[in-house]
PDB file of C-alpha atoms in Angstrom:
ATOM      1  CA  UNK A 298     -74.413 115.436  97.255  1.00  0.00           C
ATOM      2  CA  UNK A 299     -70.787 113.922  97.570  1.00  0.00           C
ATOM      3  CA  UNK A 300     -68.568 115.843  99.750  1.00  0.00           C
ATOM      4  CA  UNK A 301     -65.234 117.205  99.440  1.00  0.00           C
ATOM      5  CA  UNK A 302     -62.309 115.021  99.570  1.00  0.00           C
ATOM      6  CA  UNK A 303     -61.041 117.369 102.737  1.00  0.00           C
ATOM      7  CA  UNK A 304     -64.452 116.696 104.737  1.00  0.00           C
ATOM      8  CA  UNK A 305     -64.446 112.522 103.703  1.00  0.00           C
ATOM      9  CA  UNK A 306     -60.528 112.336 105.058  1.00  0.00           C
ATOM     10  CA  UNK A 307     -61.721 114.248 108.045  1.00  0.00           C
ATOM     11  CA  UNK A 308     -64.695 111.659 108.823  1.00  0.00           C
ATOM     12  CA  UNK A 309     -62.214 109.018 108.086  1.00  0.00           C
ATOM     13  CA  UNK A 310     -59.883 110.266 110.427  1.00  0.00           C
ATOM     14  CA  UNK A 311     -62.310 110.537 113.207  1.00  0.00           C
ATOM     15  CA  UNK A 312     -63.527 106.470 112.683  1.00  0.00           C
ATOM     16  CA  UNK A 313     -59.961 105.714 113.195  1.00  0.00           C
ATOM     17  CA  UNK A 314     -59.800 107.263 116.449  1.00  0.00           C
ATOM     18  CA  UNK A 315     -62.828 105.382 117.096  1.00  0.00           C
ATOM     19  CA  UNK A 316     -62.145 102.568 116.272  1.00  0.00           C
ATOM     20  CA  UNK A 317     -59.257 102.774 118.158  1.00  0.00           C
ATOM     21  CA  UNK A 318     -61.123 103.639 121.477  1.00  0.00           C
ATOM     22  CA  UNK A 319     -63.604 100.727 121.015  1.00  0.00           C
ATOM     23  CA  UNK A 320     -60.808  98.085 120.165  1.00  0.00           C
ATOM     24  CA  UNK A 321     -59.049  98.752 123.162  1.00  0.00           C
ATOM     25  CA  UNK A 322     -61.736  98.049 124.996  1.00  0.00           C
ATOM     26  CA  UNK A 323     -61.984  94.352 122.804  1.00  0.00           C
ATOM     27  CA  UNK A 324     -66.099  95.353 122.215  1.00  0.00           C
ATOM     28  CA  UNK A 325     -67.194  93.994 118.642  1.00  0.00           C
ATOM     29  CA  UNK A 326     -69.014  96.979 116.409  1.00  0.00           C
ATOM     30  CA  UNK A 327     -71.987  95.123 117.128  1.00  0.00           C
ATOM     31  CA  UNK A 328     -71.357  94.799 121.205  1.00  0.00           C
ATOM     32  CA  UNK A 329     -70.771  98.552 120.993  1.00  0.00           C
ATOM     33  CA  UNK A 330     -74.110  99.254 119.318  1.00  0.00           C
ATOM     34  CA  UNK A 331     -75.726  97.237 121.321  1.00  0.00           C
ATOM     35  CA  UNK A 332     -74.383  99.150 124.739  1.00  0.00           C
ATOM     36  CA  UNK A 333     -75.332 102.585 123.142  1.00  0.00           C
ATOM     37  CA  UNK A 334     -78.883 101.011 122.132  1.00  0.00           C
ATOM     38  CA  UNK A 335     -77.899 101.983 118.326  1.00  0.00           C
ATOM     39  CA  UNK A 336     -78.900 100.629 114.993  1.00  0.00           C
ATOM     40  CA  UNK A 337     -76.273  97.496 114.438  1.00  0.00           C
ATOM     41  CA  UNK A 338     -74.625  99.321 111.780  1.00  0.00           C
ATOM     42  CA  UNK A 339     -74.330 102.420 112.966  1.00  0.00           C
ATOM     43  CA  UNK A 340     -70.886 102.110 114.542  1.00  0.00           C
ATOM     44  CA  UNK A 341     -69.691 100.374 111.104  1.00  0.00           C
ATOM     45  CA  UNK A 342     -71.302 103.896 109.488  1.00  0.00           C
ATOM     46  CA  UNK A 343     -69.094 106.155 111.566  1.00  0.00           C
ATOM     47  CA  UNK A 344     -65.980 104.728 111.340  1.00  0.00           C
ATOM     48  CA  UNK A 345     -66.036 104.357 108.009  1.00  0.00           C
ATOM     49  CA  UNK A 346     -66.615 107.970 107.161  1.00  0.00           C
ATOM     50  CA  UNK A 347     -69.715 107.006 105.854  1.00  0.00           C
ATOM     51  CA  UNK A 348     -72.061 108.340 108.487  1.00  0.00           C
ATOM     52  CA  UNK A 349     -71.387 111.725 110.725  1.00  0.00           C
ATOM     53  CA  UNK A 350     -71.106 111.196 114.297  1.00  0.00           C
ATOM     54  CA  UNK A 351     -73.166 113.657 116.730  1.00  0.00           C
ATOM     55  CA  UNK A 352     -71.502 115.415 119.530  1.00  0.00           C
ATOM     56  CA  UNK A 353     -74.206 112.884 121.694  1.00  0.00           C
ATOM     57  CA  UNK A 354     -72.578 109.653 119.688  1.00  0.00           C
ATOM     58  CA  UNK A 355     -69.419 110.951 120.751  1.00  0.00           C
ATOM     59  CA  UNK A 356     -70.231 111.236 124.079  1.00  0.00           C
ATOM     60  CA  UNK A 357     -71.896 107.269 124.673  1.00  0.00           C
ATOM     61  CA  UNK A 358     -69.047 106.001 122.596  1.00  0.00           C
ATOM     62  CA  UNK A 359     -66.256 107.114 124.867  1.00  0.00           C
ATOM     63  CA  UNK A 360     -68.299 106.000 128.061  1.00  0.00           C
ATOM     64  CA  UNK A 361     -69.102 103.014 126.701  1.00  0.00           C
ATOM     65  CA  UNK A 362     -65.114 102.780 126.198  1.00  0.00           C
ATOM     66  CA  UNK A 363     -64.740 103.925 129.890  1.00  0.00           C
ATOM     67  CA  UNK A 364     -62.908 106.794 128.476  1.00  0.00           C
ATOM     68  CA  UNK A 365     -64.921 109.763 128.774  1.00  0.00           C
ATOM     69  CA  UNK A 366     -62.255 112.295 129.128  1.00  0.00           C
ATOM     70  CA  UNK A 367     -61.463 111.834 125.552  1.00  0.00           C
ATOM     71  CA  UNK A 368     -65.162 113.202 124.327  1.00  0.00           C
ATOM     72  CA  UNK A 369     -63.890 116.965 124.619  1.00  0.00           C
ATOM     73  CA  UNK A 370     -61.329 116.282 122.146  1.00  0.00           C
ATOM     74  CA  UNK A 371     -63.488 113.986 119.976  1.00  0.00           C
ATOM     75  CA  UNK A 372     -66.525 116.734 119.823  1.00  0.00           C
ATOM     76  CA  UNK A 373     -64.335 119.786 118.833  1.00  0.00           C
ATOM     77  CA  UNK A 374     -63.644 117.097 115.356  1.00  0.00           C
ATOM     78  CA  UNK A 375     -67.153 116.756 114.333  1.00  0.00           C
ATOM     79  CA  UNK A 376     -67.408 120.303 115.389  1.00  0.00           C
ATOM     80  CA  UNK A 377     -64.957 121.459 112.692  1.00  0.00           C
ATOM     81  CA  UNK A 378     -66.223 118.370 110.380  1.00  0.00           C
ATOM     82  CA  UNK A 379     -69.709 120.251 110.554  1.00  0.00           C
ATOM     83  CA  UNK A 380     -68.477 123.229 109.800  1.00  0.00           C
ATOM     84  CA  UNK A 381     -66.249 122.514 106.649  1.00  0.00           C
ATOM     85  CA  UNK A 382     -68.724 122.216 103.951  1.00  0.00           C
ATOM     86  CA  UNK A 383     -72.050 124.348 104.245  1.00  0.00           C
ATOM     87  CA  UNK A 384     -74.312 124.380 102.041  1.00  0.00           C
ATOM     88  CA  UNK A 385     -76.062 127.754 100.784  1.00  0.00           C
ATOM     89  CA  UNK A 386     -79.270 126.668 101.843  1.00  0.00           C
ATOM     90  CA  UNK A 387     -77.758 126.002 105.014  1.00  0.00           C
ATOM     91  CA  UNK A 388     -75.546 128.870 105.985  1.00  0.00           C
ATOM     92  CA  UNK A 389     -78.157 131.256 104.956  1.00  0.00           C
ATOM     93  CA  UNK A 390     -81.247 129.669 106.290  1.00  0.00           C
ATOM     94  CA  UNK A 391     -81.345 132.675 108.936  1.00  0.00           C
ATOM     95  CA  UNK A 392     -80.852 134.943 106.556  1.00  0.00           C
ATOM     96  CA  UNK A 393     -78.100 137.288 104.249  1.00  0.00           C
ATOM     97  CA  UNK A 394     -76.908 138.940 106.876  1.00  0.00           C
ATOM     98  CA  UNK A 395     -76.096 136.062 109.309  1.00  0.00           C
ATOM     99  CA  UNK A 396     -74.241 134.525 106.355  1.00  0.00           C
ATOM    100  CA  UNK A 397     -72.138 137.396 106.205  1.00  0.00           C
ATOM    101  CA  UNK A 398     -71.270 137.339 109.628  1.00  0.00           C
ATOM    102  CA  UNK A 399     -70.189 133.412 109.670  1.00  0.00           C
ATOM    103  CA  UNK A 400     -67.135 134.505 108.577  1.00  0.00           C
ATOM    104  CA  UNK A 401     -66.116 137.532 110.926  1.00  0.00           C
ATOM    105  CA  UNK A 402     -64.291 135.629 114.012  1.00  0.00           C
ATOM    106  CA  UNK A 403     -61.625 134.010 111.016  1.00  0.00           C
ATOM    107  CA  UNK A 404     -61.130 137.412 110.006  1.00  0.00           C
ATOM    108  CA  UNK A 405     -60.765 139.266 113.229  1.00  0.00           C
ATOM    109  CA  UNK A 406     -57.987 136.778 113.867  1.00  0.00           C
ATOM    110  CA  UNK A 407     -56.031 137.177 110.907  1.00  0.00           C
ATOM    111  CA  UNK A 408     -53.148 138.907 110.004  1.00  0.00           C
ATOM    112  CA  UNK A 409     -52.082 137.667 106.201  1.00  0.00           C
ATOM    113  CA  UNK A 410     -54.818 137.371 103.665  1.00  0.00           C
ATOM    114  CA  UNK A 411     -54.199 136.132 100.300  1.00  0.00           C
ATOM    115  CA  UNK A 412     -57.410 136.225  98.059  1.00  0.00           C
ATOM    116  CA  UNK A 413     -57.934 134.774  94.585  1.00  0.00           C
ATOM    117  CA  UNK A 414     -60.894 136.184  92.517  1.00  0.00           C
ATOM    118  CA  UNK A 415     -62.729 134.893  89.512  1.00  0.00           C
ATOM    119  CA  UNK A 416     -65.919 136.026  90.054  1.00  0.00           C
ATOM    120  CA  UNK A 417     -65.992 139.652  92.053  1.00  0.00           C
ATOM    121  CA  UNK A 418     -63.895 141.652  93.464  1.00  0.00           C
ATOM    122  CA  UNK A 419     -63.044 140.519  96.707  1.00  0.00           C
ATOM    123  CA  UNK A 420     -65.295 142.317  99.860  1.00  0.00           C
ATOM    124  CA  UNK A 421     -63.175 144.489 101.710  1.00  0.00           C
ATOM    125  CA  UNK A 422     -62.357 146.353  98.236  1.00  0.00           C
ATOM    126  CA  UNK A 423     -65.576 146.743  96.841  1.00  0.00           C
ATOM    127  CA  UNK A 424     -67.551 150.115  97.344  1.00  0.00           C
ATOM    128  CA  UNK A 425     -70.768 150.089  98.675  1.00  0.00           C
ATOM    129  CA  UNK A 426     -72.615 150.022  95.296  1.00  0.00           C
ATOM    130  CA  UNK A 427     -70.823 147.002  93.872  1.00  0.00           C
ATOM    131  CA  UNK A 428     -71.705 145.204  97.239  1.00  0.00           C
ATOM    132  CA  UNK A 429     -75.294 146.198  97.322  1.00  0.00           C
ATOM    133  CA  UNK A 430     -74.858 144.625  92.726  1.00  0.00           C
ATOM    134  CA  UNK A 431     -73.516 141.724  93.811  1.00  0.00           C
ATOM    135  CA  UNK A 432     -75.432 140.666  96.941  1.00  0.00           C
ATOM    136  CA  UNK A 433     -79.060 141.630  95.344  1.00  0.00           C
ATOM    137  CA  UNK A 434     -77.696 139.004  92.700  1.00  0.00           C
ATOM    138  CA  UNK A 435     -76.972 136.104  95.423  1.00  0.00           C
ATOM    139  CA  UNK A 436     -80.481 137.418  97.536  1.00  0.00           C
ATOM    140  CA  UNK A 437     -82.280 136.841  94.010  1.00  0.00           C
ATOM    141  CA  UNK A 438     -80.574 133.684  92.748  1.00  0.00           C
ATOM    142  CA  UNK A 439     -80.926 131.901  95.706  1.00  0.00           C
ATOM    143  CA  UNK A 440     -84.153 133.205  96.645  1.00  0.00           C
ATOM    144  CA  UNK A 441     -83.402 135.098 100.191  1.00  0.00           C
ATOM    145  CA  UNK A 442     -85.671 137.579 102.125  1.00  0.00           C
ATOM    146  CA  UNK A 443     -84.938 140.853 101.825  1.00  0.00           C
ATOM    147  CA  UNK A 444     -85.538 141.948 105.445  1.00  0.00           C
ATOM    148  CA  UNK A 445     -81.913 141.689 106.516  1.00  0.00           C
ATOM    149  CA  UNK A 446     -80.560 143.395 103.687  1.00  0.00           C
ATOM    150  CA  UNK A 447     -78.847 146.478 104.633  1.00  0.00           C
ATOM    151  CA  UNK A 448     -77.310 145.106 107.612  1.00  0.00           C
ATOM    152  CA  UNK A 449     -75.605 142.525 104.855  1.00  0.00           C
ATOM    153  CA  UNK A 450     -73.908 144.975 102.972  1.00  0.00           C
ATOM    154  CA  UNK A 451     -73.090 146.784 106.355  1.00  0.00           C
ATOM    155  CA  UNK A 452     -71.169 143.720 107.668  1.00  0.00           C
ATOM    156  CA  UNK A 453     -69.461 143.335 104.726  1.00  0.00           C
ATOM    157  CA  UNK A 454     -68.162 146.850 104.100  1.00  0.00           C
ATOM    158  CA  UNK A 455     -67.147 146.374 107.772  1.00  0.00           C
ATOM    159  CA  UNK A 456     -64.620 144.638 106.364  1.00  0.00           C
ATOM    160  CA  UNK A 457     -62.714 147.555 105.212  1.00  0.00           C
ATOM    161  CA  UNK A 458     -61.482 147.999 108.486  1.00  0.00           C
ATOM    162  CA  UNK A 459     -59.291 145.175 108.256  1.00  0.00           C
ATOM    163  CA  UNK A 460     -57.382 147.257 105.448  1.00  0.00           C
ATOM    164  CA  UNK A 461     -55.423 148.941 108.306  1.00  0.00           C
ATOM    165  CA  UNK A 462     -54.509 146.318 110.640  1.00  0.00           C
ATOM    166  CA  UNK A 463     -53.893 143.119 107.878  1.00  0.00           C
ATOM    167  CA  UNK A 464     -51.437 142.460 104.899  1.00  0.00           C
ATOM    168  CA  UNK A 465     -53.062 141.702 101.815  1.00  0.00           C
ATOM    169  CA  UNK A 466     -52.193 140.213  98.641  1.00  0.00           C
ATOM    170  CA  UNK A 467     -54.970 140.078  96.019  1.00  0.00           C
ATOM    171  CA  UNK A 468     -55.070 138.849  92.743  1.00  0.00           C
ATOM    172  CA  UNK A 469     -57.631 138.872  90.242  1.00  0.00           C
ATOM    173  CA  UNK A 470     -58.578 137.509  86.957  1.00  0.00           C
ATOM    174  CA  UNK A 471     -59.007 140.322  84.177  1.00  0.00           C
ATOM    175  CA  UNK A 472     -62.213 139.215  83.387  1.00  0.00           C
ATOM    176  CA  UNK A 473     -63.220 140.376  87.080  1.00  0.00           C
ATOM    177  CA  UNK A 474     -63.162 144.208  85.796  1.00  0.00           C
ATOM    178  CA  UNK A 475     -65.750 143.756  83.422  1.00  0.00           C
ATOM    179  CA  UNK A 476     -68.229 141.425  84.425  1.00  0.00           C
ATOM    180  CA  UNK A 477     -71.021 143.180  85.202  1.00  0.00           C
ATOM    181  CA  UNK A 478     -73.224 143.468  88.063  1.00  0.00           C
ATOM    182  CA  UNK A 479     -74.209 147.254  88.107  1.00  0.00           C
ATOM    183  CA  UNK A 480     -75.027 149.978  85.379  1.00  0.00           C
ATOM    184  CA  UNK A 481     -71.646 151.543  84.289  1.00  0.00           C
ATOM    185  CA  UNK A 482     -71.121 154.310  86.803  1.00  0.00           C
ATOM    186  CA  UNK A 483     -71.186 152.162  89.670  1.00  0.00           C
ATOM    187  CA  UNK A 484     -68.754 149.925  88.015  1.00  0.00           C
ATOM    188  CA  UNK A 485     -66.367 152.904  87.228  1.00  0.00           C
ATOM    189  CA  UNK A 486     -66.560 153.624  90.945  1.00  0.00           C
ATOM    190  CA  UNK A 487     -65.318 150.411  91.726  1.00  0.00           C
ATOM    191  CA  UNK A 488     -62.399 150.557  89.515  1.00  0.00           C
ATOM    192  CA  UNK A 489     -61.368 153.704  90.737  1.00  0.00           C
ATOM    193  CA  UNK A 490     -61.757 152.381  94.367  1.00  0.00           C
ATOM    194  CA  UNK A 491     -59.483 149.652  93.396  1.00  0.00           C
ATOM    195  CA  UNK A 492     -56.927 151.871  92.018  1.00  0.00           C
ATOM    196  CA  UNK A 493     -56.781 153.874  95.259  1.00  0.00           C
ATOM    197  CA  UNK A 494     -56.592 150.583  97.129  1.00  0.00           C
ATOM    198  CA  UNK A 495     -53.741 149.255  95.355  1.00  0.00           C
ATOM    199  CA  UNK A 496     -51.845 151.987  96.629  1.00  0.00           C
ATOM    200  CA  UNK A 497     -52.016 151.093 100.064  1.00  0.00           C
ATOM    201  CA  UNK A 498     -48.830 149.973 101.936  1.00  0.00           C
ATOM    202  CA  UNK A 499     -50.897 147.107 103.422  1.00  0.00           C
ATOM    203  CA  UNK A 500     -52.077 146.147  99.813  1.00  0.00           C
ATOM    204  CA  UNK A 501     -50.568 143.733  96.972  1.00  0.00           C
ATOM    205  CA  UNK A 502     -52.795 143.448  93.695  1.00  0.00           C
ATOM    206  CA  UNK A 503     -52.222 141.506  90.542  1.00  0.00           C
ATOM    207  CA  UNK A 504     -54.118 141.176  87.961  1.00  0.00           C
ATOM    208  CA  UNK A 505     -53.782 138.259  85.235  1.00  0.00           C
ATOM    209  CA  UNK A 506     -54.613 139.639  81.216  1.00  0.00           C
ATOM    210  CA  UNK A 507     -57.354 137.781  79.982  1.00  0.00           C
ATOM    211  CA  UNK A 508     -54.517 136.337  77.557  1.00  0.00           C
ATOM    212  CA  UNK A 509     -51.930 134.811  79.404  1.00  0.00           C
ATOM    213  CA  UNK A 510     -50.343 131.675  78.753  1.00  0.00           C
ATOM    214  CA  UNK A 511     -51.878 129.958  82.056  1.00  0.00           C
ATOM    215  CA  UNK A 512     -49.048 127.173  81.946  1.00  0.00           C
ATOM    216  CA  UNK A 513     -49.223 125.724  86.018  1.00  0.00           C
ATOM    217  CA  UNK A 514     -51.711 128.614  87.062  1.00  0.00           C
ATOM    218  CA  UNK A 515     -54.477 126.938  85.979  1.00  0.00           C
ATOM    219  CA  UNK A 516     -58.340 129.398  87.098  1.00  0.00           C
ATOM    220  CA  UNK A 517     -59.871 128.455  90.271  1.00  0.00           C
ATOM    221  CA  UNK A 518     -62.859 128.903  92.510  1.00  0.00           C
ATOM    222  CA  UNK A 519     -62.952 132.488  94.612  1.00  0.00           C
ATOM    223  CA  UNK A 520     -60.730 131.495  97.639  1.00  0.00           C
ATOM    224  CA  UNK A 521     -59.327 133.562 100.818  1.00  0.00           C
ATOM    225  CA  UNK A 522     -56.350 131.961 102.805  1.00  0.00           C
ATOM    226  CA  UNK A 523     -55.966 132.783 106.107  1.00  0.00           C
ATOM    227  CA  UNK A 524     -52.400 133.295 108.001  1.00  0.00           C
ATOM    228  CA  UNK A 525     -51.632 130.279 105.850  1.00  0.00           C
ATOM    229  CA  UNK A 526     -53.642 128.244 107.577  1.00  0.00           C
ATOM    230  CA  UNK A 527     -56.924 128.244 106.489  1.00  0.00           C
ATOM    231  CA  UNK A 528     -58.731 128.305 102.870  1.00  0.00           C
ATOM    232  CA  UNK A 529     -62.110 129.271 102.333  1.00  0.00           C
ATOM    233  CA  UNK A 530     -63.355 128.884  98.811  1.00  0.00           C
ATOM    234  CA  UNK A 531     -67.033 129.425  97.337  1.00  0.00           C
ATOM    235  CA  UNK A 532     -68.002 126.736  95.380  1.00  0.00           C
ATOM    236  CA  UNK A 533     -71.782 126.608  93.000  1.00  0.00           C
ATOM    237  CA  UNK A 534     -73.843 124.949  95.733  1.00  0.00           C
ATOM    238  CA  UNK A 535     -71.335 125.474  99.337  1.00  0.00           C
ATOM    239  CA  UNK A 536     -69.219 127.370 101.285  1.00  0.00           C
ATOM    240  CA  UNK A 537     -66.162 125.517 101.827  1.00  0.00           C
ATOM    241  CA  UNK A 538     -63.542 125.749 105.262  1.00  0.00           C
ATOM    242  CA  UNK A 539     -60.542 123.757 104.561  1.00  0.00           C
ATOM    243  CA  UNK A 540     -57.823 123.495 107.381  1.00  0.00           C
ATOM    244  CA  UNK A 541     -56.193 120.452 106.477  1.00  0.00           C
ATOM    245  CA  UNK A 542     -52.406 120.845 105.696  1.00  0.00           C
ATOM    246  CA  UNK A 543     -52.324 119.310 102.733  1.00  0.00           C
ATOM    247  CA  UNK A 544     -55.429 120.676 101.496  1.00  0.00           C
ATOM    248  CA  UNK A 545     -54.375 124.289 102.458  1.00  0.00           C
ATOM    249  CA  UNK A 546     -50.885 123.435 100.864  1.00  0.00           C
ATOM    250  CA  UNK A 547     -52.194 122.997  97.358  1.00  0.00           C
ATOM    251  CA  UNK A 548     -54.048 126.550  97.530  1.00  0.00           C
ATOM    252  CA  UNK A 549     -51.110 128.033  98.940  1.00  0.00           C
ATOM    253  CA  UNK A 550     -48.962 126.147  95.945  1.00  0.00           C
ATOM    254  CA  UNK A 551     -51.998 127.709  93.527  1.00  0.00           C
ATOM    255  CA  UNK A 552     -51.963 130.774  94.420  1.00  0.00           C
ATOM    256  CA  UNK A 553     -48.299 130.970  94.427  1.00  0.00           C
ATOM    257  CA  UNK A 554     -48.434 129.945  90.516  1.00  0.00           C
ATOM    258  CA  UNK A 555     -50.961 132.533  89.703  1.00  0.00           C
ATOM    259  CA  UNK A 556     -49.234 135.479  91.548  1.00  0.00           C
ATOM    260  CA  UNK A 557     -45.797 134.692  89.441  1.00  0.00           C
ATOM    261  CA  UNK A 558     -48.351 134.536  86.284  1.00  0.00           C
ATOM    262  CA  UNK A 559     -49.729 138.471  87.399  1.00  0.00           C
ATOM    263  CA  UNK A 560     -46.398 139.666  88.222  1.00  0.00           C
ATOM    264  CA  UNK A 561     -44.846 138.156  84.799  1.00  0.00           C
ATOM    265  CA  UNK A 562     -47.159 141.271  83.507  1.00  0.00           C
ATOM    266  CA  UNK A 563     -45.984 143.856  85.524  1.00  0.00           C
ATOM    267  CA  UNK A 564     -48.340 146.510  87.361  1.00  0.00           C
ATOM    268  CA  UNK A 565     -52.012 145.971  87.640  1.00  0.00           C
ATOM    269  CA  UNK A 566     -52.457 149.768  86.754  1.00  0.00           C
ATOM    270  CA  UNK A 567     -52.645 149.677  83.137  1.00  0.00           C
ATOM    271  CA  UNK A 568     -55.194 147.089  83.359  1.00  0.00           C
ATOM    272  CA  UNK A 569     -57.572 148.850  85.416  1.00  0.00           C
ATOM    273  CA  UNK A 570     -57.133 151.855  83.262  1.00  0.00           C
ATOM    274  CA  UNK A 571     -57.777 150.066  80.100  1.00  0.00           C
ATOM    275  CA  UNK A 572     -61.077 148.421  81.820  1.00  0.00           C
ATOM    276  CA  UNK A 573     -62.004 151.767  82.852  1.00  0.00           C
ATOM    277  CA  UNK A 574     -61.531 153.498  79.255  1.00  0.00           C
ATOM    278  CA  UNK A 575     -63.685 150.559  78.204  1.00  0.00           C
ATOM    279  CA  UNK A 576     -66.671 151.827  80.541  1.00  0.00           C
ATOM    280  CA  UNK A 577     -66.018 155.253  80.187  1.00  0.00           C
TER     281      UNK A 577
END
C-alpha cells in the first residue's frame, strides 16, 4: 500500500543523511554494500526512500563510515519513521486494548488538544455506552478477540481524566449526533453528556450544521493535534502520527477554517438540542 506523503519525505530525509555519511567517507553504494555484506542494491533502496532502514542497518552503516556516534541519532529516525503510519492489522495485532493504550504517553504529555470529528464523538467525551457502540463496531469490523474487551473501553474512558488538567477545543460535524451506533437511549445519554461537557471551563465545542456553505473548510478524516505539534488522524486502513511541521501546519490551518465555519453559527447548544428532540 503507498504510504503517506509525511512517512516517504521522512525516508527521504533519512537517505540524505546517509548518503551524506557514506560520501564523506568516498565509498561507492556498491563498496558500502559490499563492507556490510548487503544485497548490491540495498544501499541504493535506503537512500532513496524506497526501502526502510533497520535500527541494525543503521548501526553497520555508520561503522562502516567510521562514525558510529552518529547511530543514536540515526535510530531514533527510523524509530519515529516506524511509528508514523500503522496499520490496523498492525497496531492491534495484540489486541483492542493494547491499541488503545498506544496512544496514552502523547496524551499524558499534552496540554492543548484540538480534535476534529467526522465519524464519533471524540473519546474522552463519550459515556461509557457509546464507547462500548463504537468499539464492538471496530472489534467486529476488523475481526478482533474479544478477550481484552473491557479493559478497552476502561483505557479509553480513562481518558476523561484529562478533562481537568488539558484545554480542549472540539469540533464536530452535525452529522456526528446522529449517526448511530447504539439503540436510542444510549445515544440520548451521549448527547446529554456532551451538553454537560461543553460547559466545562477547560472545554470549547463547535459544531458545523449539516448545511453550511463549507467554502475553505473543506470535511476531513477524525484528527487530534497535540500542543500543536503533533496530528494524529484515523484513516480506512491506518493510524496515522504526523510530526512534520509542514504536515502539522496544514491541520492546524484546517482546523482553523472549520472552527471559524462552527463559530459563524453561533453556540453548539441548539444543535444538540435539536438532535436530541430528534431521538426523543
Amino acid at each position: 500500500m503507498p504510504q503517506p506523503e509525511s512517512v516517504q519525505r521522512a525516508r527521504r530525509d533519512l537517505g540524505n543523511k546517509l548518503r551524506a555519511l557514506r560520501m564523506s567517507r568516498g565509498y561507492t553504494g556498491k563498496a558500502l554494500a559490499t563492507i556490510c555484506d548487503w544485497h548490491p542494491s540495498k544501499v541504493s533502496r535506503i537512500e532513496n526512500g524506497r526501502a526502510s532502514a533497520s535500527a541494525d542497518d543503521i548501526r553497520a552503516w555508520t561503522k562502516a563510515c567510521g562514525r558510529p556516534e552518529e547511530a543514536p541519532e540515526l535510530v531514533l529516525a527510523v524509530e519515529t519513521i516506524a511509528t508514523m503510519y500503522l496499520e490496523w492489522r498492525e497496531l492491534e495485532k495484540n489486541g483492542l486494548a493494547k491499541a488503545q493504550e498506544h496512544v496514552i504517553p502523547l496524551w499524558e504529555e499534552t496540554k492543548r488538544y484540538k480534535a476534529y470529528a467526522l465519524s464519533y464523538i471524540p473519546g474522552p467525551f463519550q459515556t461509557e455506552d457509546y464507547t462500548r457502540a463504537v468499539l464492538s463496531g471496530i472489534r467486529t469490523r476488523r475481526g478482533l478477540s474479544d478477550e481484552d474487551f473491557d479493559t478497552a473501553v476502561a483505557i479509553r474512558a480513562a481518558k476523561q481524566k484529562y478533562l481537568r488538567s488539558g484545554q480542549f477545543r472540539i469540533l464536530l460535524e452535525e452529522d456526528v449526533l446522529y449517526t448511530r451506533y447504539a439503540e436510542r437511549s444510549v445515544m440520548l445519554h451521549q448527547l446529554t453528556r456532551l451538553i454537560q461537557v461543553a460547559d466545562y471551563s477547560s472545554v470549547s465545542l463547535g459544531i458545523i450544521p449539516r448545511d453550511a456553505i463549507r467554502g475553505a473548510a473543506h470535511k476531513a478524516h477524525d484528527f487530534w493535534i497535540f500542543d500543536d505539534k503533533t496530528v494524529q488522524v484515523e484513516i480506512v486502513s491506518a493510524f496515522l502520527t504526523l510530526k512534520q511541521q509542514h504536515e502539522v501546519k496544514r491541520y492546524l490551518d484546517d482546523f482553523q477554517h472549520l472552527s471559524e465555519l462552527a463559530a459563524a453559527h453561533g453556540s453548539a447548544i441548539p444543535l444538540l438540542a435539536k438532535a436530541i428532540t430528534a431521538y426523543g
